[in-house]
Amino acid sequence: MSNQNILEVKNLTKHFKVGHRQIVHAVDDVSFTIPRGKTLGIVGESGCGKSSCARTVIRMYDPTKGQIILDGVDITNLKQKELKPYRKKMQMIFQDPYASLNARMTVRDIIAEPLLAHKIVKKKEDANEFVYPMLERVGLTKEHANRYAHEFSGGQRQRVGIARALILHPELIICDEPISALDVSIQAQVINLLKEFQEEKGGAYLFIAHDLSMVRYVSDEVGVMYLGQMVELCEADEIYRSPLHPYTRGLLGSIPIANPKLAKAKEKSSIKGDIPSPINPPDGCRFHTRCPYAKPECAKVAPQMKDVGGGHMVACHLY
Ligand code: SF4
């Protein structure tokens, strides 16, 4: 029987050592699940750990602590060789289509590579029956197959990246800011393409973005990360209708506050100051150095994620 959740991430932590003694707290104690065929959007400023989280989930980085369960199998500590069968289920679309495609390979070879690696086909020539329809599916043509990535625009390259990620029909696609490097005019096309694929094939997405507007139309649930931690997580509609965490509200700018306790407080249209260094994150609530509602307790006691009703999770002493 297949699992209801394609991905379960429990207390995931990823620290990087820098120099002799310093530790970057890239991801700290992050938990979430993604049901089959659904999309979780994760947002936050650059440096909040969202990309490190995605890369740890796909095991580009080894986790420091926590668990990654893919389709019911704990893949947290599998060695790279042991991971191979699970890689087929989980693919990644990268932010920068200029850097992520091999400049020396033709588009056909780029898209065919996963088919050969997973022995779906034995020879390159046999891959054409999969590659050509996929090229058409992402809005390119058979004629593009013999060209090199540098001959394409940014939007076309990202289509090639999507074709490569989706050629194996993975059940989980990790999209690491897949539209951030693209012209605004192209962003909607790429989002629509990803949505169409999901409707056709039923894959799930972990969709990383730096602002909430980018994930609005793709996400079933949205998580907000700040300085390595998840600070709010709930259904997508709910987060736009009733954001609770002061950081989320700051990200959303002028969205009115639903909570009457806070309604009188002056809303900030943007968050002041820079994100502190993840090498020495602030004690207590990591957002207290920038939070307009911080109280003395916030600098001392770290708030835990809690369900404030209907599965709306938030980590803040105001609730
Ligand atoms: Fe602000 Fe305190 Fe809530 Fe942190 S816990 S977000 S500092 S009110």
GROMACS .gro file of C-alpha atoms and ligand atoms in nm:
model
  327
    1MET     CA    1   0.000   0.000   0.000
    2SER     CA    2   0.145   0.339  -0.091
    3ASN     CA    3   0.204   0.600   0.176
    4GLN     CA    4  -0.021   0.899   0.195
    5ASN     CA    5   0.280   1.126   0.240
    6ILE     CA    6   0.550   1.116  -0.022
    7LEU     CA    7   0.782   1.306   0.213
    8GLU     CA    8   0.812   1.339   0.590
    9VAL     CA    9   1.083   1.559   0.732
   10LYS     CA   10   1.131   1.537   1.108
   11ASN     CA   11   1.346   1.775   1.311
   12LEU     CA   12   1.587   1.822   1.021
   13THR     CA   13   1.907   2.002   1.113
   14LYS     CA   14   2.197   2.095   0.890
   15HIS     CA   15   2.503   2.268   1.031
   16PHE     CA   16   2.813   2.355   0.830
   17LYS     CA   17   3.151   2.394   0.994
   18VAL     CA   18   3.343   2.705   0.889
   19GLY     CA   19   3.700   2.764   0.998
   20HIS     CA   20   3.815   2.594   1.317
   21ARG     CA   21   3.527   2.653   1.551
   22GLN     CA   22   3.243   2.829   1.383
   23ILE     CA   23   2.922   2.660   1.286
   24VAL     CA   24   2.664   2.789   1.039
   25HIS     CA   25   2.318   2.695   1.164
   26ALA     CA   26   2.172   2.663   0.815
   27VAL     CA   27   1.871   2.447   0.912
   28ASP     CA   28   1.759   2.387   1.271
   29ASP     CA   29   1.490   2.143   1.378
   30VAL     CA   30   1.262   2.180   1.075
   31SER     CA   31   0.964   1.944   1.034
   32PHE     CA   32   0.701   1.915   0.762
   33THR     CA   33   0.521   1.661   0.545
   34ILE     CA   34   0.415   1.665   0.182
   35PRO     CA   35   0.117   1.447   0.086
   36ARG     CA   36   0.128   1.274  -0.253
   37GLY     CA   37   0.050   1.507  -0.543
   38LYS     CA   38   0.051   1.821  -0.327
   39THR     CA   39   0.278   2.125  -0.313
   40LEU     CA   40   0.448   2.276  -0.013
   41GLY     CA   41   0.593   2.622  -0.076
   42ILE     CA   42   0.878   2.731   0.152
   43VAL     CA   43   0.962   3.100   0.159
   44GLY     CA   44   1.205   3.330   0.337
   45GLU     CA   45   1.477   3.585   0.271
   46SER     CA   46   1.808   3.472   0.129
   47GLY     CA   47   2.011   3.319   0.410
   48CYS     CA   48   1.703   3.174   0.585
   49GLY     CA   49   1.810   2.817   0.508
   50LYS     CA   50   1.535   2.721   0.262
   51SER     CA   51   1.775   2.609  -0.013
   52SER     CA   52   1.998   2.424   0.237
   53CYS     CA   53   1.684   2.251   0.361
   54ALA     CA   54   1.586   2.146   0.005
   55ARG     CA   55   1.938   2.026  -0.072
   56THR     CA   56   1.955   1.827   0.251
   57VAL     CA   57   1.618   1.665   0.176
   58ILE     CA   58   1.746   1.549  -0.164
   59ARG     CA   59   2.068   1.438   0.011
   60MET     CA   60   2.305   1.669  -0.176
   61TYR     CA   61   2.411   1.750   0.182
   62ASP     CA   62   2.429   1.499   0.465
   63PRO     CA   63   2.192   1.595   0.747
   64THR     CA   64   2.338   1.679   1.087
   65LYS     CA   65   2.029   1.552   1.272
   66GLY     CA   66   1.670   1.456   1.206
   67GLN     CA   67   1.496   1.225   0.962
   68ILE     CA   68   1.402   1.228   0.594
   69ILE     CA   69   1.138   0.971   0.502
   70LEU     CA   70   1.068   0.932   0.132
   71ASP     CA   71   0.763   0.724   0.047
   72GLY     CA   72   0.784   0.545   0.382
   73VAL     CA   73   1.158   0.474   0.361
   74ASP     CA   74   1.405   0.643   0.593
   75ILE     CA   75   1.673   0.775   0.355
   76THR     CA   76   1.847   0.995   0.615
   77ASN     CA   77   2.162   0.792   0.647
   78LEU     CA   78   2.173   0.601   0.320
   79LYS     CA   79   2.506   0.615   0.138
   80GLN     CA   80   2.510   0.772  -0.209
   81LYS     CA   81   2.515   0.428  -0.374
   82GLU     CA   82   2.220   0.308  -0.167
   83LEU     CA   83   2.029   0.622  -0.257
   84LYS     CA   84   2.021   0.548  -0.629
   85PRO     CA   85   1.682   0.376  -0.644
   86TYR     CA   86   1.530   0.662  -0.445
   87ARG     CA   87   1.679   0.930  -0.671
   88LYS     CA   88   1.438   0.812  -0.938
   89LYS     CA   89   1.150   0.914  -0.715
   90MET     CA   90   1.297   1.252  -0.627
   91GLN     CA   91   1.439   1.505  -0.873
   92MET     CA   92   1.544   1.867  -0.852
   93ILE     CA   93   1.489   2.176  -1.066
   94PHE     CA   94   1.759   2.432  -0.997
   95GLN     CA   95   1.742   2.807  -0.966
   96ASP     CA   96   1.999   2.894  -1.225
   97PRO     CA   97   1.935   2.731  -1.560
   98TYR     CA   98   2.263   2.884  -1.684
   99ALA     CA   99   2.476   2.704  -1.428
  100SER     CA  100   2.285   2.379  -1.385
  101LEU     CA  101   2.298   2.248  -1.743
  102ASN     CA  102   2.621   2.098  -1.875
  103ALA     CA  103   2.748   2.335  -2.148
  104ARG     CA  104   2.923   2.055  -2.335
  105MET     CA  105   2.620   1.832  -2.374
  106THR     CA  106   2.341   1.862  -2.628
  107VAL     CA  107   1.990   1.912  -2.498
  108ARG     CA  108   1.906   1.555  -2.601
  109ASP     CA  109   2.194   1.418  -2.394
  110ILE     CA  110   2.105   1.634  -2.095
  111ILE     CA  111   1.746   1.506  -2.093
  112ALA     CA  112   1.847   1.147  -2.175
  113GLU     CA  113   2.109   1.122  -1.899
  114PRO     CA  114   1.870   1.018  -1.618
  115LEU     CA  115   1.712   0.756  -1.850
  116LEU     CA  116   2.054   0.601  -1.909
  117ALA     CA  117   2.162   0.634  -1.545
  118HIS     CA  118   1.854   0.447  -1.427
  119LYS     CA  119   1.873   0.195  -1.712
  120ILE     CA  120   1.534   0.286  -1.856
  121VAL     CA  121   1.712   0.277  -2.192
  122LYS     CA  122   2.041   0.109  -2.278
  123LYS     CA  123   2.162   0.331  -2.562
  124LYS     CA  124   2.146   0.704  -2.626
  125GLU     CA  125   1.957   0.654  -2.953
  126ASP     CA  126   1.684   0.462  -2.771
  127ALA     CA  127   1.619   0.766  -2.553
  128ASN     CA  128   1.472   0.967  -2.842
  129GLU     CA  129   1.129   0.812  -2.804
  130PHE     CA  130   1.117   0.963  -2.453
  131VAL     CA  131   1.314   1.282  -2.519
  132TYR     CA  132   1.121   1.411  -2.822
  133PRO     CA  133   0.774   1.399  -2.665
  134MET     CA  134   0.915   1.555  -2.348
  135LEU     CA  135   1.070   1.841  -2.549
  136GLU     CA  136   0.734   1.909  -2.711
  137ARG     CA  137   0.566   1.884  -2.373
  138VAL     CA  138   0.781   2.162  -2.227
  139GLY     CA  139   0.720   2.388  -2.527
  140LEU     CA  140   1.036   2.311  -2.727
  141THR     CA  141   1.068   2.101  -3.043
  142LYS     CA  142   1.253   1.798  -3.174
  143GLU     CA  143   1.478   2.038  -3.365
  144HIS     CA  144   1.611   2.175  -3.037
  145ALA     CA  145   1.750   1.834  -2.936
  146ASN     CA  146   2.086   1.874  -3.108
  147ARG     CA  147   2.159   2.220  -2.977
  148TYR     CA  148   2.362   2.320  -2.672
  149ALA     CA  149   2.223   2.494  -2.365
  150HIS     CA  150   2.409   2.820  -2.437
  151GLU     CA  151   2.208   2.861  -2.758
  152PHE     CA  152   1.889   2.909  -2.557
  153SER     CA  153   1.730   3.190  -2.360
  154GLY     CA  154   1.698   3.164  -1.980
  155GLY     CA  155   1.333   3.058  -2.006
  156GLN     CA  156   1.412   2.789  -2.264
  157ARG     CA  157   1.698   2.658  -2.052
  158GLN     CA  158   1.468   2.626  -1.754
  159ARG     CA  159   1.230   2.426  -1.977
  160VAL     CA  160   1.521   2.193  -2.052
  161GLY     CA  161   1.592   2.169  -1.676
  162ILE     CA  162   1.227   2.082  -1.616
  163ALA     CA  163   1.229   1.821  -1.894
  164ARG     CA  164   1.536   1.659  -1.740
  165ALA     CA  165   1.384   1.658  -1.391
  166LEU     CA  166   1.051   1.518  -1.509
  167ILE     CA  167   1.163   1.260  -1.766
  168LEU     CA  168   1.159   0.985  -1.500
  169HIS     CA  169   0.815   1.090  -1.370
  170PRO     CA  170   0.943   1.144  -1.016
  171GLU     CA  171   0.693   1.145  -0.733
  172LEU     CA  172   0.865   1.438  -0.562
  173ILE     CA  173   1.014   1.735  -0.744
  174ILE     CA  174   1.222   1.979  -0.545
  175CYS     CA  175   1.206   2.319  -0.712
  176ASP     CA  176   1.482   2.542  -0.575
  177GLU     CA  177   1.371   2.893  -0.676
  178PRO     CA  178   1.300   2.773  -1.030
  179ILE     CA  179   1.165   3.107  -1.151
  180SER     CA  180   1.376   3.359  -0.959
  181ALA     CA  181   1.638   3.393  -1.231
  182LEU     CA  182   1.381   3.434  -1.510
  183ASP     CA  183   1.220   3.743  -1.662
  184VAL     CA  184   0.885   3.823  -1.505
  185SER     CA  185   0.716   3.760  -1.842
  186ILE     CA  186   0.851   3.403  -1.845
  187GLN     CA  187   0.783   3.321  -1.479
  188ALA     CA  188   0.410   3.260  -1.525
  189GLN     CA  189   0.475   3.027  -1.822
  190VAL     CA  190   0.712   2.813  -1.616
  191ILE     CA  191   0.472   2.804  -1.319
  192ASN     CA  192   0.187   2.702  -1.549
  193LEU     CA  193   0.400   2.427  -1.701
  194LEU     CA  194   0.482   2.288  -1.356
  195LYS     CA  195   0.115   2.301  -1.256
  196GLU     CA  196   0.006   2.123  -1.575
  197PHE     CA  197   0.255   1.846  -1.510
  198GLN     CA  198   0.124   1.803  -1.160
  199GLU     CA  199  -0.234   1.775  -1.285
  200GLU     CA  200  -0.131   1.518  -1.546
  201LYS     CA  201   0.116   1.306  -1.352
  202GLY     CA  202   0.028   1.375  -0.990
  203GLY     CA  203   0.382   1.447  -0.862
  204ALA     CA  204   0.437   1.644  -0.542
  205TYR     CA  205   0.647   1.962  -0.524
  206LEU     CA  206   0.863   2.118  -0.260
  207PHE     CA  207   0.873   2.469  -0.403
  208ILE     CA  208   1.134   2.709  -0.264
  209ALA     CA  209   1.095   3.082  -0.325
  210HIS     CA  210   1.204   3.406  -0.165
  211ASP     CA  211   0.869   3.573  -0.154
  212LEU     CA  212   0.517   3.469  -0.077
  213SER     CA  213   0.367   3.598  -0.401
  214MET     CA  214   0.573   3.348  -0.601
  215VAL     CA  215   0.429   3.043  -0.429
  216ARG     CA  216   0.071   3.166  -0.403
  217TYR     CA  217  -0.062   2.993  -0.714
  218VAL     CA  218   0.123   2.665  -0.678
  219SER     CA  219   0.109   2.578  -0.310
  220ASP     CA  220  -0.141   2.376  -0.107
  221GLU     CA  221   0.054   2.457   0.207
  222VAL     CA  222   0.310   2.727   0.278
  223GLY     CA  223   0.594   2.728   0.529
  224VAL     CA  224   0.790   3.039   0.625
  225MET     CA  225   1.153   3.003   0.731
  226TYR     CA  226   1.362   3.251   0.925
  227LEU     CA  227   1.728   3.201   1.010
  228GLY     CA  228   1.722   2.824   0.973
  229GLN     CA  229   1.390   2.762   1.147
  230MET     CA  230   1.031   2.717   1.035
  231VAL     CA  231   0.828   2.993   1.200
  232GLU     CA  232   0.485   2.938   1.043
  233LEU     CA  233   0.325   2.657   0.844
  234CYS     CA  234  -0.034   2.619   0.730
  235GLU     CA  235  -0.269   2.589   0.432
  236ALA     CA  236  -0.180   2.835   0.158
  237ASP     CA  237  -0.514   3.022   0.166
  238GLU     CA  238  -0.487   3.060   0.540
  239ILE     CA  239  -0.142   3.216   0.535
  240TYR     CA  240  -0.255   3.491   0.295
  241ARG     CA  241  -0.586   3.541   0.476
  242SER     CA  242  -0.459   3.526   0.830
  243PRO     CA  243  -0.081   3.542   0.868
  244LEU     CA  244   0.014   3.518   1.235
  245HIS     CA  245   0.390   3.536   1.278
  246PRO     CA  246   0.520   3.895   1.274
  247TYR     CA  247   0.782   3.790   1.019
  248THR     CA  248   0.520   3.645   0.783
  249ARG     CA  249   0.313   3.961   0.821
  250GLY     CA  250   0.618   4.167   0.741
  251LEU     CA  251   0.678   3.960   0.428
  252LEU     CA  252   0.319   4.016   0.325
  253GLY     CA  253   0.345   4.391   0.384
  254SER     CA  254   0.015   4.562   0.428
  255ILE     CA  255  -0.215   4.261   0.474
  256PRO     CA  256  -0.452   4.352   0.761
  257ILE     CA  257  -0.416   4.170   1.091
  258ALA     CA  258  -0.695   3.925   1.175
  259ASN     CA  259  -0.599   3.888   1.540
  260PRO     CA  260  -0.784   4.158   1.742
  261LYS     CA  261  -0.516   4.152   2.012
  262LEU     CA  262  -0.274   4.285   1.757
  263ALA     CA  263  -0.507   4.493   1.546
  264LYS     CA  264  -0.413   4.815   1.721
  265ALA     CA  265  -0.043   4.760   1.686
  266LYS     CA  266   0.119   4.951   1.409
  267GLU     CA  267   0.185   4.720   1.119
  268LYS     CA  268   0.520   4.744   0.956
  269SER     CA  269   0.506   4.749   0.579
  270SER     CA  270   0.846   4.585   0.562
  271ILE     CA  271   1.089   4.420   0.799
  272LYS     CA  272   1.365   4.649   0.923
  273GLY     CA  273   1.731   4.557   0.931
  274ASP     CA  274   1.925   4.267   0.793
  275ILE     CA  275   1.891   3.903   0.875
  276PRO     CA  276   2.149   3.823   1.150
  277SER     CA  277   2.437   3.585   1.079
  278PRO     CA  278   2.348   3.216   1.099
  279ILE     CA  279   2.688   3.164   1.263
  280ASN     CA  280   2.569   3.319   1.590
  281PRO     CA  281   2.191   3.325   1.566
  282PRO     CA  282   2.022   3.534   1.839
  283ASP     CA  283   1.912   3.353   2.158
  284GLY     CA  284   1.544   3.305   2.230
  285CYS     CA  285   1.328   3.385   1.929
  286ARG     CA  286   1.569   3.435   1.642
  287PHE     CA  287   1.346   3.712   1.504
  288HIS     CA  288   1.353   3.922   1.825
  289THR     CA  289   1.621   4.161   1.694
  290ARG     CA  290   1.385   4.275   1.419
  291CYS     CA  291   1.040   4.210   1.560
  292PRO     CA  292   0.815   4.512   1.630
  293TYR     CA  293   0.630   4.311   1.899
  294ALA     CA  294   0.930   4.168   2.086
  295LYS     CA  295   0.898   4.150   2.466
  296PRO     CA  296   1.174   4.066   2.718
  297GLU     CA  297   1.080   3.697   2.719
  298CYS     CA  298   1.144   3.677   2.343
  299ALA     CA  299   1.519   3.731   2.385
  300LYS     CA  300   1.543   3.446   2.635
  301VAL     CA  301   1.298   3.172   2.548
  302ALA     CA  302   1.277   3.016   2.202
  303PRO     CA  303   0.911   2.977   2.099
  304GLN     CA  304   0.812   2.627   1.981
  305MET     CA  305   0.590   2.556   1.683
  306LYS     CA  306   0.234   2.498   1.800
  307ASP     CA  307  -0.101   2.438   1.641
  308VAL     CA  308  -0.319   2.740   1.707
  309GLY     CA  309  -0.621   2.581   1.539
  310GLY     CA  310  -0.703   2.393   1.222
  311GLY     CA  311  -0.343   2.285   1.167
  312HIS     CA  312  -0.213   2.645   1.157
  313MET     CA  313   0.134   2.612   1.311
  314VAL     CA  314   0.325   2.912   1.442
  315ALA     CA  315   0.630   2.966   1.663
  316CYS     CA  316   0.575   3.295   1.848
  317HIS     CA  317   0.512   3.395   2.211
  318LEU     CA  318   0.217   3.610   2.105
  319TYR     CA  319   0.007   3.297   2.056
  320SF4    FE1  320   0.831   3.865   1.788
  320SF4    FE2  321   0.852   3.754   2.029
  320SF4    FE3  322   0.693   3.646   1.846
  320SF4    FE4  323   0.955   3.633   1.820
  320SF4     S1  324   0.833   3.538   1.981
  320SF4     S2  325   0.812   3.681   1.663
  320SF4     S3  326   1.017   3.830   1.900
  320SF4     S4  327   0.670   3.847   1.941
   0.00000   0.00000   0.00000
